Short mmCIF file of C-alpha atoms in Angstrom, two decimals:
data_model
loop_
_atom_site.label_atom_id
_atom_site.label_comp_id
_atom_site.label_asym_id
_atom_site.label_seq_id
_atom_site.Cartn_x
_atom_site.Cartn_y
_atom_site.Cartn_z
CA UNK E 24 -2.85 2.29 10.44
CA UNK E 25 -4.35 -0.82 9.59
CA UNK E 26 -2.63 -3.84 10.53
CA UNK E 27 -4.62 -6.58 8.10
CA UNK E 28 -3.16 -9.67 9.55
CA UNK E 29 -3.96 -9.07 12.90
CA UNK E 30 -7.41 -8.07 11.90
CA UNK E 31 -7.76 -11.61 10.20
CA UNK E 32 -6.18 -12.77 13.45
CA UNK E 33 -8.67 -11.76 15.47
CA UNK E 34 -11.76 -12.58 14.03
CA UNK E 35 -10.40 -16.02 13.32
CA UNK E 36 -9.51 -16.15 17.49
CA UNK E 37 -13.34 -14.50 18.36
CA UNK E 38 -14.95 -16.01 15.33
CA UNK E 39 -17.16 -18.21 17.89
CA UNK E 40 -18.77 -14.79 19.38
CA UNK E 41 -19.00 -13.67 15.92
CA UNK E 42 -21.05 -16.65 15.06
CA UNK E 43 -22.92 -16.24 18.75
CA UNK E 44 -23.73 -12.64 18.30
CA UNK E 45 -25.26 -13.28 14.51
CA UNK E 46 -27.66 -15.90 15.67
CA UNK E 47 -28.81 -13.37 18.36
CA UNK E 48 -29.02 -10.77 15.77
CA UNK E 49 -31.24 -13.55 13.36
CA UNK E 50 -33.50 -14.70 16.35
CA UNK E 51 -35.19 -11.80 16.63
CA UNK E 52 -38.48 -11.57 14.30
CA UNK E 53 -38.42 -8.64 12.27
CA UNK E 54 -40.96 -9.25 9.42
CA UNK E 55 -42.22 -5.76 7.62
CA UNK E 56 -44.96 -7.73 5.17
CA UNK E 57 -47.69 -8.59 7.60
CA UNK E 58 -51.01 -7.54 8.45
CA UNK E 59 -50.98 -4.59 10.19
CA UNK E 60 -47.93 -3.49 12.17
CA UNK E 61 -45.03 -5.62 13.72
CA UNK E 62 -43.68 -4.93 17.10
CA UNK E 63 -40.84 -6.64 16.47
CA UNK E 64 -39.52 -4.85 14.10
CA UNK E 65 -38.92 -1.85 16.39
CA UNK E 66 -37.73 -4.01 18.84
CA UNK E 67 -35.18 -5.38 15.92
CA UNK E 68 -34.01 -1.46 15.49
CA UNK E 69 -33.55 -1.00 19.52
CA UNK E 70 -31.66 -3.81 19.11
CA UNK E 71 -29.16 -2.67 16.76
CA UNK E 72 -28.86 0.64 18.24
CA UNK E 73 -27.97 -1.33 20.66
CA UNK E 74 -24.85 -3.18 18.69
CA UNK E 75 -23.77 0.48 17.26
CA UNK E 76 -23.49 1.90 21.03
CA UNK E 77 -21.37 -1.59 22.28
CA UNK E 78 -19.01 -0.44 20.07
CA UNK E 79 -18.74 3.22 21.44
CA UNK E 80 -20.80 5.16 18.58
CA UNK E 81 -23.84 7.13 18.72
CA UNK E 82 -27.06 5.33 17.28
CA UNK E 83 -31.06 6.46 17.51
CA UNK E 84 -34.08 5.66 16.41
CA UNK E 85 -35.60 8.22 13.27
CA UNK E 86 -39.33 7.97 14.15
CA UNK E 87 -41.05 8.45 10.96
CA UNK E 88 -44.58 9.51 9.96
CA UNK E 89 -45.72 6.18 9.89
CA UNK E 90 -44.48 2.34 8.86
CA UNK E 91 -41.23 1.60 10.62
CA UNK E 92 -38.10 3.58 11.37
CA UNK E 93 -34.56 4.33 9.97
CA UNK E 94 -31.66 3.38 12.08
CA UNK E 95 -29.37 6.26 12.08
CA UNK E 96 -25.67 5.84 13.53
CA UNK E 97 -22.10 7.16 13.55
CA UNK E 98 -18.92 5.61 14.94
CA UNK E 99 -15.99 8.34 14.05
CA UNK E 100 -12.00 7.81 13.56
CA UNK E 101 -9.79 9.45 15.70
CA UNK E 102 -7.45 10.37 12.75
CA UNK E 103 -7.77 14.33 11.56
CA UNK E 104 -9.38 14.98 8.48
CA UNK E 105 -11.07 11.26 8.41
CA UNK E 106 -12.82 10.49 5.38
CA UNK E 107 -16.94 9.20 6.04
CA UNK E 108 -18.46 6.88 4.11
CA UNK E 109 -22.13 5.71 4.89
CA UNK E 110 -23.31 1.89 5.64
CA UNK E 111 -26.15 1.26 4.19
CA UNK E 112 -28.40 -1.42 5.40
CA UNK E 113 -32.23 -2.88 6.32
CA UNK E 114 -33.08 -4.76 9.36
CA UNK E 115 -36.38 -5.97 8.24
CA UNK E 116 -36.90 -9.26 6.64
CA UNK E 117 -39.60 -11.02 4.34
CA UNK E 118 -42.05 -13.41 5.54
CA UNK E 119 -41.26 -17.04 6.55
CA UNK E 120 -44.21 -18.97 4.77
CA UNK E 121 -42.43 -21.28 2.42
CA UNK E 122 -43.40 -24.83 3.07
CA UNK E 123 -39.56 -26.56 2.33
CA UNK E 124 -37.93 -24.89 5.28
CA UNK E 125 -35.53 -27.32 6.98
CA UNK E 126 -34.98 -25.84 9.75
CA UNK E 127 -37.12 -23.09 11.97
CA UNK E 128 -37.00 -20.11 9.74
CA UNK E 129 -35.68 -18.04 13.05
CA UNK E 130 -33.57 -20.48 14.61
CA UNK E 131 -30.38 -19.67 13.30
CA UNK E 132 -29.18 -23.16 13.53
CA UNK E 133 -25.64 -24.59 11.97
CA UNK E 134 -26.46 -27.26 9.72
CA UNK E 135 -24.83 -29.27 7.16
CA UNK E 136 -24.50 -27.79 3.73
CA UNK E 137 -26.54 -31.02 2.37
CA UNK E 138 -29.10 -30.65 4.63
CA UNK E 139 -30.53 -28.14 3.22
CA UNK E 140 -29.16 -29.32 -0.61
CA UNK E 141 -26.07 -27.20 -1.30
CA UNK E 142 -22.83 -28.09 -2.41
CA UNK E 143 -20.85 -30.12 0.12
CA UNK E 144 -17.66 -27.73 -0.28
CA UNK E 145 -19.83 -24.80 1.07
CA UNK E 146 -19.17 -26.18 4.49
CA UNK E 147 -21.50 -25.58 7.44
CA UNK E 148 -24.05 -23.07 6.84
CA UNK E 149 -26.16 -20.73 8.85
CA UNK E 150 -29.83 -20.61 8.57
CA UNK E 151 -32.37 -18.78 8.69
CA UNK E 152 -34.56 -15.79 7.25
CA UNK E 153 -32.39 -12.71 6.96
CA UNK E 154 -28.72 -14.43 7.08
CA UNK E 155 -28.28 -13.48 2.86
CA UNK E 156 -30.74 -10.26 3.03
CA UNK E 157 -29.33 -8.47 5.39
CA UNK E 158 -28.84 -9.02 9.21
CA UNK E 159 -25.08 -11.80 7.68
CA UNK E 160 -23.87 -8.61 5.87
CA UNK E 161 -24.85 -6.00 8.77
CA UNK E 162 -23.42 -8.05 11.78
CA UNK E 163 -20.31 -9.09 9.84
CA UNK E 164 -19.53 -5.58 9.05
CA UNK E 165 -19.71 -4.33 13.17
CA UNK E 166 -17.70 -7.25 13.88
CA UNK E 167 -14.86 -5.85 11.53
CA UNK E 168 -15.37 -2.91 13.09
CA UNK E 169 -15.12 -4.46 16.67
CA UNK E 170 -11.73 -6.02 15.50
CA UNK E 171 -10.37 -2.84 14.57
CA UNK E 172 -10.92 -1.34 17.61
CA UNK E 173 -9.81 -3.95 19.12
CA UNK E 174 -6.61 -4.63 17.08
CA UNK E 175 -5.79 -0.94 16.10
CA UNK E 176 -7.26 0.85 18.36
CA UNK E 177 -8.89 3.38 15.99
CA UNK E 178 -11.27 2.63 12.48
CA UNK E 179 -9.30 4.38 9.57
CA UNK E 180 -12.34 6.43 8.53
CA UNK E 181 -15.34 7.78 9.87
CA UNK E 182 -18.96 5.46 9.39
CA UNK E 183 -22.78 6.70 9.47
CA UNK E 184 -25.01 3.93 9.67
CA UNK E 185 -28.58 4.17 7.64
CA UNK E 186 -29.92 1.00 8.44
CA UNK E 187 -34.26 1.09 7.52
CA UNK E 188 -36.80 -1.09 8.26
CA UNK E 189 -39.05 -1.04 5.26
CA UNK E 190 -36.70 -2.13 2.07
CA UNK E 191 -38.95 -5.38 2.03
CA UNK E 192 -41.94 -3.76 1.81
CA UNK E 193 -40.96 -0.72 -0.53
CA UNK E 194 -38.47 2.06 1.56
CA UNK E 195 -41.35 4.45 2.07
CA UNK E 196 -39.08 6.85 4.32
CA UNK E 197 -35.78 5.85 3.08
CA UNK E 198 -35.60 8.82 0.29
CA UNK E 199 -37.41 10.97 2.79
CA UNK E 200 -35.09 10.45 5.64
CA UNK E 201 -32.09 11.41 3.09
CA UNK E 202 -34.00 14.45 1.91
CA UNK E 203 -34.69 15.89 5.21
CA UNK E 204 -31.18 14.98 7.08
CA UNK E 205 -29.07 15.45 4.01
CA UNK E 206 -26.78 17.94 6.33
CA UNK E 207 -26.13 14.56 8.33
CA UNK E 208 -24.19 13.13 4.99
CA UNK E 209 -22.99 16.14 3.40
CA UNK E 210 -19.29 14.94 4.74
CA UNK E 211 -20.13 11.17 3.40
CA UNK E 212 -17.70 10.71 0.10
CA UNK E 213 -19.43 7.23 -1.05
CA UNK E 214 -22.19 4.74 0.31
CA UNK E 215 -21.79 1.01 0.66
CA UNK E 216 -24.07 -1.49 0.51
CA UNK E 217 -22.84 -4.28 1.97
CA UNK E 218 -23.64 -7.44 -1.17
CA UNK E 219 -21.03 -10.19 -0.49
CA UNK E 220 -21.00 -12.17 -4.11
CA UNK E 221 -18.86 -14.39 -5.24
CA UNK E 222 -19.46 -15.72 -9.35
CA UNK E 223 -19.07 -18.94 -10.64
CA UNK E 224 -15.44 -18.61 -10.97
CA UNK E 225 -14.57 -17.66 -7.75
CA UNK E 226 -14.29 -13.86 -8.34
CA UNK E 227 -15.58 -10.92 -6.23
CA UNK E 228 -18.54 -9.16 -8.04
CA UNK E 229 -18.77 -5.54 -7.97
CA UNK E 230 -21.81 -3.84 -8.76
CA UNK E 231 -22.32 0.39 -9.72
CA UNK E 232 -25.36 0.84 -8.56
CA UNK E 233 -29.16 -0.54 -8.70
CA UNK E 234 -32.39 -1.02 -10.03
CA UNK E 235 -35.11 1.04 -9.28
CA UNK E 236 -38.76 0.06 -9.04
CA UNK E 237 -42.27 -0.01 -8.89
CA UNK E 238 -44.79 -1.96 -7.08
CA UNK E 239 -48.30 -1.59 -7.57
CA UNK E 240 -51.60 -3.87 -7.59
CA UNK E 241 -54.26 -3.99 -10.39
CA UNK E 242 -57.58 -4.36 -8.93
CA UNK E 243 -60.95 -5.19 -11.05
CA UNK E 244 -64.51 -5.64 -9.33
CA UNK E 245 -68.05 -5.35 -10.23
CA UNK E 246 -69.18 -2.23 -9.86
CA UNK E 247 -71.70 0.18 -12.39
CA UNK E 248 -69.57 -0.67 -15.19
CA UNK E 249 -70.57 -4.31 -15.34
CA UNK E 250 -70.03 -7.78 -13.61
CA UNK E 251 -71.31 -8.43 -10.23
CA UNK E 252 -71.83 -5.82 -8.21
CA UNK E 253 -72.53 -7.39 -4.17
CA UNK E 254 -71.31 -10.95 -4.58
CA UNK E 255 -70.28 -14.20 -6.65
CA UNK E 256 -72.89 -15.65 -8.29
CA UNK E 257 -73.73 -18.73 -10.15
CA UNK E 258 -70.98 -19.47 -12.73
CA UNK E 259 -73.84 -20.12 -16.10
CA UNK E 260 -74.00 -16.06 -15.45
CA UNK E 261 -70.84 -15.48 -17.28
CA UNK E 262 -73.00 -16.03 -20.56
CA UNK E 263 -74.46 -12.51 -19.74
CA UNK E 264 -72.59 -10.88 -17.26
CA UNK E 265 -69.35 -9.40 -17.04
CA UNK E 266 -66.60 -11.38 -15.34
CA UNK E 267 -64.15 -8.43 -13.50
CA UNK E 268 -61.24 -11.69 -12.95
CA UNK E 269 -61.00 -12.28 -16.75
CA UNK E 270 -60.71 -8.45 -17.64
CA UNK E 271 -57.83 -8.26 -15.02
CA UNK E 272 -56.13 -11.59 -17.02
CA UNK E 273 -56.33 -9.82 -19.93
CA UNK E 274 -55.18 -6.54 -18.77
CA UNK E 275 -52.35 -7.96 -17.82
CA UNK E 276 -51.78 -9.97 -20.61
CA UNK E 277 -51.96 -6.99 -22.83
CA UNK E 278 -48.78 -5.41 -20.91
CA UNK E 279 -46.02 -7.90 -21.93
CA UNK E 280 -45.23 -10.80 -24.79
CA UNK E 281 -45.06 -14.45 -24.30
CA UNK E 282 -41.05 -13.43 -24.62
CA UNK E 283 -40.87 -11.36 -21.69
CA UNK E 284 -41.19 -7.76 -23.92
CA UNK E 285 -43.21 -4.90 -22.18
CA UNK E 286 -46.20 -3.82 -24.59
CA UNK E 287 -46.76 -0.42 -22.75
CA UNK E 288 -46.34 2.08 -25.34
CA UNK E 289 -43.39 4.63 -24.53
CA UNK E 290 -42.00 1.81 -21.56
CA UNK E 291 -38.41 1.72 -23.59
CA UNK E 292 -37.92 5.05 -24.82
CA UNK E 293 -36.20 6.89 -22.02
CA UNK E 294 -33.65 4.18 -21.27
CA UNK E 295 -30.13 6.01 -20.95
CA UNK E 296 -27.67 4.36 -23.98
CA UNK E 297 -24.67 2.57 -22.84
CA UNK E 298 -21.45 4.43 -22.34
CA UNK E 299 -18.46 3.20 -24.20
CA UNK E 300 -17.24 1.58 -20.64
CA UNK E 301 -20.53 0.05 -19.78
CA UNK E 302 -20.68 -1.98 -23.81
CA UNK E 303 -17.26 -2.70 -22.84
CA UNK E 304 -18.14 -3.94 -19.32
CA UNK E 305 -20.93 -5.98 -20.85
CA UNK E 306 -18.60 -7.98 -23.19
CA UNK E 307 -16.21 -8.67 -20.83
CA UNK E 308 -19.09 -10.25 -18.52
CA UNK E 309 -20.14 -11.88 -21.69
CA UNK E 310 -16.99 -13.14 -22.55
CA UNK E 311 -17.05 -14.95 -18.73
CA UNK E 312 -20.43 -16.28 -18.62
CA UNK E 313 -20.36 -20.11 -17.54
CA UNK E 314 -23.92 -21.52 -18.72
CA UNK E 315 -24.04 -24.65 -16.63
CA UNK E 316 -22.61 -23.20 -13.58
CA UNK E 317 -25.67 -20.54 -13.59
CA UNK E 318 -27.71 -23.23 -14.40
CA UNK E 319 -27.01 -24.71 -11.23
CA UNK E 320 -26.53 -21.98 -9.31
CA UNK E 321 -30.51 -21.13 -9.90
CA UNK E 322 -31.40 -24.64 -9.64
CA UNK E 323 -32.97 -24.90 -12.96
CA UNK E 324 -32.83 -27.00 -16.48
CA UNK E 325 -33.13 -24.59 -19.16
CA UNK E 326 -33.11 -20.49 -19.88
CA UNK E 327 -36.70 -18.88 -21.30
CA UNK E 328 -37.63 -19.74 -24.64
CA UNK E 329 -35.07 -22.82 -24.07
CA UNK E 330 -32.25 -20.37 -25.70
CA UNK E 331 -29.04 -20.27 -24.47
CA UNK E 332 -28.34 -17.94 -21.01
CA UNK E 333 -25.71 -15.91 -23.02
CA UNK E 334 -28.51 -14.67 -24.98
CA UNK E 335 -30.58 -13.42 -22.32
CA UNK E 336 -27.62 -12.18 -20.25
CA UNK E 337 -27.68 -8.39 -21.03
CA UNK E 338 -31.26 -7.85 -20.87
CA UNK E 339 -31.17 -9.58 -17.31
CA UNK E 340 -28.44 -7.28 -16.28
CA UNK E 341 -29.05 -4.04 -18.05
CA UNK E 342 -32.52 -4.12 -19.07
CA UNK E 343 -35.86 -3.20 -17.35
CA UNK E 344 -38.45 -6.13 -16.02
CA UNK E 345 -42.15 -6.00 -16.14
CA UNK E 346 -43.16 -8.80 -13.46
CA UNK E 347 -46.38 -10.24 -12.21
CA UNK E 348 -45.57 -11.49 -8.61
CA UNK E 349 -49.25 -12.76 -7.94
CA UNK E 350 -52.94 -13.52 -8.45
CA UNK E 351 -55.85 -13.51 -5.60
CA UNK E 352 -59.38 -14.00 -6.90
CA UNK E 353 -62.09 -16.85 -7.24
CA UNK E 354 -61.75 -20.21 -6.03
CA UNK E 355 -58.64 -21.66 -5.03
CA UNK E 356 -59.75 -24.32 -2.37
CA UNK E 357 -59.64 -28.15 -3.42
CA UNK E 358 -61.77 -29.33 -6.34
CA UNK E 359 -63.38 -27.16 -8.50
CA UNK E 360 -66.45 -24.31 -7.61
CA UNK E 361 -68.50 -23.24 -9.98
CA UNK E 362 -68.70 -19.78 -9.33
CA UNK E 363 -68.23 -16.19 -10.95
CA UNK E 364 -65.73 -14.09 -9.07
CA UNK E 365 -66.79 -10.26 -7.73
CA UNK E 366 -63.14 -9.48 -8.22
CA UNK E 367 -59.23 -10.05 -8.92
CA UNK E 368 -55.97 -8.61 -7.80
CA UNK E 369 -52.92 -8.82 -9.33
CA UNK E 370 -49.55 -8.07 -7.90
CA UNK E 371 -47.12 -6.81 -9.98
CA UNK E 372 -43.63 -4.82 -10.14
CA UNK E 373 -41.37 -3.08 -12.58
CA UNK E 374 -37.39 -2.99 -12.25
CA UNK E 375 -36.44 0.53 -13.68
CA UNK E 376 -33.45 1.25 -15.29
CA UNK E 377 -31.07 4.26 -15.69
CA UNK E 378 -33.03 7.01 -17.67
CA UNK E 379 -36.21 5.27 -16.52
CA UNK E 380 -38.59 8.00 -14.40
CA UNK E 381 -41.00 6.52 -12.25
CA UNK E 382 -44.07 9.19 -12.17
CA UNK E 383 -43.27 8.85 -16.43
CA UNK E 384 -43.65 4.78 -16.09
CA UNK E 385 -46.76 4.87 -13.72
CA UNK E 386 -48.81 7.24 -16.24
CA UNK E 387 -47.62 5.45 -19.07
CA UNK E 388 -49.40 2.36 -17.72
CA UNK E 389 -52.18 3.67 -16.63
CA UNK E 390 -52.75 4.99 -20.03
CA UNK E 391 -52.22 1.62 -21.80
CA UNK E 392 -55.37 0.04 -19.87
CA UNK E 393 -57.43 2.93 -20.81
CA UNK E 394 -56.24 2.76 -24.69
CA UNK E 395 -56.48 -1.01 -24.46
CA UNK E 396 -60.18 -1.38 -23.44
CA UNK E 397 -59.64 -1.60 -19.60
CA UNK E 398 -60.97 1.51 -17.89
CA UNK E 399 -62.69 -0.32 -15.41
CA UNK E 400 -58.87 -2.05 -13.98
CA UNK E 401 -57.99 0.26 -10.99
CA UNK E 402 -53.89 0.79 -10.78
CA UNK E 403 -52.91 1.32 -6.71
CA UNK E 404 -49.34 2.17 -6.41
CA UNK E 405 -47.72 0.90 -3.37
CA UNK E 406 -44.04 2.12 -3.51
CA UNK E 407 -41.70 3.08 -5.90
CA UNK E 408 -37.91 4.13 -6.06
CA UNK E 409 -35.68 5.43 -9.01
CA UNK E 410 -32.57 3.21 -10.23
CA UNK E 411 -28.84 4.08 -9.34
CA UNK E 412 -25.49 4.41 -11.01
CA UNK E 413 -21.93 5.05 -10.25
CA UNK E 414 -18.94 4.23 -12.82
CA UNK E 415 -15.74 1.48 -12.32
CA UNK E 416 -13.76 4.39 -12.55
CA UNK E 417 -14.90 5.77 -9.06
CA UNK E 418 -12.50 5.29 -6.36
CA UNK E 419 -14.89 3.35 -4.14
CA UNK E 420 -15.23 0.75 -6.54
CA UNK E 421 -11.20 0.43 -7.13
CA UNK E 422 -10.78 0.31 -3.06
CA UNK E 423 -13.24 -2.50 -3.41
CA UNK E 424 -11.34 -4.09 -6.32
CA UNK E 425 -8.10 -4.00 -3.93
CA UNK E 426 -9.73 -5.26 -0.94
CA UNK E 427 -10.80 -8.15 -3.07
CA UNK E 428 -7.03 -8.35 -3.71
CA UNK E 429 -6.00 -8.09 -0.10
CA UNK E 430 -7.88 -11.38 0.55
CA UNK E 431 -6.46 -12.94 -2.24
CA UNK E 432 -9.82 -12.46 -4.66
CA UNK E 433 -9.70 -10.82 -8.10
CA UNK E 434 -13.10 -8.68 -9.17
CA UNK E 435 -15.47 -8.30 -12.25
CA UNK E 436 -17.95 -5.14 -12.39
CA UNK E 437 -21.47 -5.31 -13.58
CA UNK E 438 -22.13 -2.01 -14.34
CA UNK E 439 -25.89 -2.60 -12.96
CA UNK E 440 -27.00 -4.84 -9.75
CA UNK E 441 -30.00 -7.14 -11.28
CA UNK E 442 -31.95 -6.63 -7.70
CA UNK E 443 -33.76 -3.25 -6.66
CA UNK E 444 -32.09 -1.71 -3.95
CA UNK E 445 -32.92 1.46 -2.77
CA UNK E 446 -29.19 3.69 -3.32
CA UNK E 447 -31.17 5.58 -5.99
CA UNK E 448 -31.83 7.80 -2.38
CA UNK E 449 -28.15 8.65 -1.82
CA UNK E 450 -27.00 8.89 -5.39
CA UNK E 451 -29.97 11.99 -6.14
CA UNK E 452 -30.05 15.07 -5.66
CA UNK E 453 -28.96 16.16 -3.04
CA UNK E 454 -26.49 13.77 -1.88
CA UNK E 455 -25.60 12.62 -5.52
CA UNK E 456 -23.00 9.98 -4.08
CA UNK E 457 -21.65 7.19 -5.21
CA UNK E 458 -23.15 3.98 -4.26
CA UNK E 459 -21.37 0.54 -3.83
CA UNK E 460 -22.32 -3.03 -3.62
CA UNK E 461 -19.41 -5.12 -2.43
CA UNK E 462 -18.33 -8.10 -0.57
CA UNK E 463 -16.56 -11.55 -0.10
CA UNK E 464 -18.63 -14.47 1.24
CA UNK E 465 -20.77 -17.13 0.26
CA UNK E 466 -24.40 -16.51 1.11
CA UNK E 467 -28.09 -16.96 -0.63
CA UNK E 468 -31.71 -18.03 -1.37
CA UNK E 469 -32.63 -14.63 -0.11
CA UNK E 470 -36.62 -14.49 -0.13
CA UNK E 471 -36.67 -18.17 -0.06
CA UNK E 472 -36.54 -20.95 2.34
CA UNK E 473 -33.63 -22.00 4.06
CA UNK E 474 -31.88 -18.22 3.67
CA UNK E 475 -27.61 -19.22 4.07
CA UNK E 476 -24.81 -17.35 5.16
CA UNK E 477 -22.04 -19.83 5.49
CA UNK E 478 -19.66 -20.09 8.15
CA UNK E 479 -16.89 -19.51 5.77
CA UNK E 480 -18.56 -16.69 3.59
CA UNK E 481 -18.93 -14.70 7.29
CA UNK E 482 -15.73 -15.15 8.09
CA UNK E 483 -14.10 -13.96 4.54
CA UNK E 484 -16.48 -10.96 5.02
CA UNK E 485 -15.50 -9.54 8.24
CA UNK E 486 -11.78 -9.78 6.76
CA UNK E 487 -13.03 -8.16 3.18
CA UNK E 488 -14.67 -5.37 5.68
CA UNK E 489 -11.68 -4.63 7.34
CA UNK E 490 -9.29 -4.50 4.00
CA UNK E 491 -12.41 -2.50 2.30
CA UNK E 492 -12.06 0.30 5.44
CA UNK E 493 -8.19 0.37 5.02
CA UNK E 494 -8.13 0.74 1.23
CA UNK E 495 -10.56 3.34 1.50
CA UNK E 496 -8.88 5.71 3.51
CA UNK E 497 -5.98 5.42 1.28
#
């Protein structure tokens, strides 16, 4: 049995090694998007194998074919008939090359909240890369555990730990890790993915589930077809010679309106209709949407088109994203060069929604540059995962709901997560579980500088853990 109050006793008695052991956990480099392959990653993983085994479970290393491995570990109940729910994590972060850092990107240091320009009633805030996305959410939730060991004696149900090290450069070996150990999480009866959020109002936000996506590169260079074929040359050349970095502008032009809407013929038509719940979800998260607190919250002045948020508030939760992340080609140095580019690459991703089909979206787009006059624009997929759903009606999501209560926190459920997260792997065939995203504590700017996991939003976390374990054996 659960004792909640002496839980919340004792992480508010240890919070200081709480705090101690995160910053450990965020020292250590663990950047997936580089140039070739980071040893420090794999050191991250020993690490937390480590962590799992201090608190007397079984952890290892899955090696996988190649890119980095999946943390696999289990800590068991000692109550009969236990019920197991998976953890599901990443240990790797993104890259730290954002110029308005305040602090070193790996230094985990306590700052003032207006140091690095947040509210002054977030309190003192930890930073660095990783303390939103995902090392806050991973240590907080072994800490909880740690406190009910400590406190009770016992965890009320049984936890396997998938924790990978590739979700920031597209979970490669996520879905194949759950395809080929699927008899490891037979027993699991939902997955959680630890997401503390709290909305403008001060409410827990519960999400059913995730995005999928695609990320792929669109690549144009002189070759037989036209445009120069060994070099640069001489920009006056453009009068009479193909130039491959306009093609790829237009290209992508040609894929999506000024307004945001995706031009690829056949891109909407598989999108799974709303169930009655999910249009009534939607109003009810329409009905609470606070313009100028989102507003701030994203650090902006106006919505797209300069139209109100409200208007663009289902499409950003429910709908499907066609996004161009980045441009390398020409001359980008200081000044202006005259030259004709060899080439262009342009980064891009799509955020897939329920009824959505990957393999379906990827040939769909490569047959709009063929129809569309752009043969010669070379599509390299890089990754690509299918979205995930599970209903407010499941019981995970009500235990989440109550643990929100326990702490004195009431819930709203988006029926869809606006980020890509990889659950589409447990929720298929043939785990087809229910995934959770779920959690109290203030945390952000994941992907950006100065990364924040306040003191206080850790702290409400470990306790939401704890309550989260008790109300879901129950």
């Amino acid at each position: 049995m659960v004792d909640l109050q002496k839980n919340f006793d004792y992480i508010d008695q240890h919070f200081d090694e709480h705090i101690a052991k995160l910053q450990e956990y965020l020292r250590q480099d663990s950047i997936s998007l580089c140039d070739g392959y980071n040893p420090r990653v794999v050191e991250c993983a020993e690490k937390l194998c480590g962590y799992i085994r201090e608190l007397g479970g079984a952890a290892e290393i899955m090696p996988c074919e190649k890119g980095y491995p999946v943390v696999y570990g289990e800590l068991r109940s000692k109550t009969p008939g236990a019920k197991t729910i998976a953890f599901y994590s990443l240990y790797d972060v993104m890259p730290v090359d954002e110029p308005e850092w305040k602090v070193e990107p790996f230094s985990a240091d306590i700052v003032d909240p207006e140091f690095v320009e947040l509210p002054k009633e977030y309190g003192p805030c930890i930073v660095a890369r990783g303390a939103r996305n995902q090392k806050g959410p991973t240590m907080g939730f072994l800490r909880a555990l740690e406190s009910m060991l400590q406190v009770d004696g016992d965890i009320p149900v049984n936890v396997k730990f998938v924790i990978e090290g590739e979700e920031e450069i597209g979970s490669f070996n996520l879905d194949r890790f759950c395809q080929a150990y699927a008899d490891r999480l037979k027993d699991v009866s939902c997955v959680w993915y630890g997401n503390p959020a709290i909305d403008e109002k001060g409410r827990q936000v519960l999400y059913g589930g995730a995005k999928g996506i695609i990320s792929f590169e669109l690549t144009c260079e002189g070759e037989e077809w036209g445009g120069p074929m060994k070099q640069s040359l001489f920009a006056p050349e453009a009068a009479w010679v193909d130039e491959p970095l306009l093609i790829l502008i237009n290209a992508v032009a040609s894929m999506k309106d000024t307004h945001g809407k995706v031009l690829v013929e056949g891109f909407y038509d598989d999108i799974a209709p709303y169930t009655p719940a999910e249009r009534e979800l939607m109003e009810k998260v329409k009905a609470d949407f606070d313009e100028e607190a989102t507003k701030r919250s994203l650090e902006i002045n106006c919505f797209k088109d300069g139209k109100p948020g409200i208007d663009w508030l289902e499409e950003y939760m429910m709908g499907p994203l066609l996004n161009v992340d980045g441009f390398i080609g020409g001359y980008t140095g200081p000044d202006i060069q005259t030259n004709l580019p060899r080439s262009g690459v342009a980064k891009m991703h799509i955020r897939l929604v329920r009824g959505m089909d990957p393999e379906d979206i990827i040939r769909k787009i490569r047959a709009h540059l063929d129809s569309h006059g752009f043969p010669q624009v070379k599509m390299n997929v890089t990754s690509y995962f299918g979205p995930s759903y599970t209903p407010d009606t499941d019981p995970c999501v009500d235990a989440a709901r109550r643990a929100g209560k326990d702490l004195g926190y009431d819930s709203v459920f988006w029926p869809r997560y606006y980020a890509c997260v990889p659950l589409y792997a447990f929720n298929r065939e043939p785990l087809n579980l229910p995934v959770i995203s779920a959690g109290i504590g203030r945390m952000g700017r994941l992907h950006a500088a100065n990364e924040y996991i306040t003191v206080e939003g850790l702290n409400l976390y470990e306790k939401f853990a704890v309550a989260f374990l008790k109300e879901l054996s129950e």
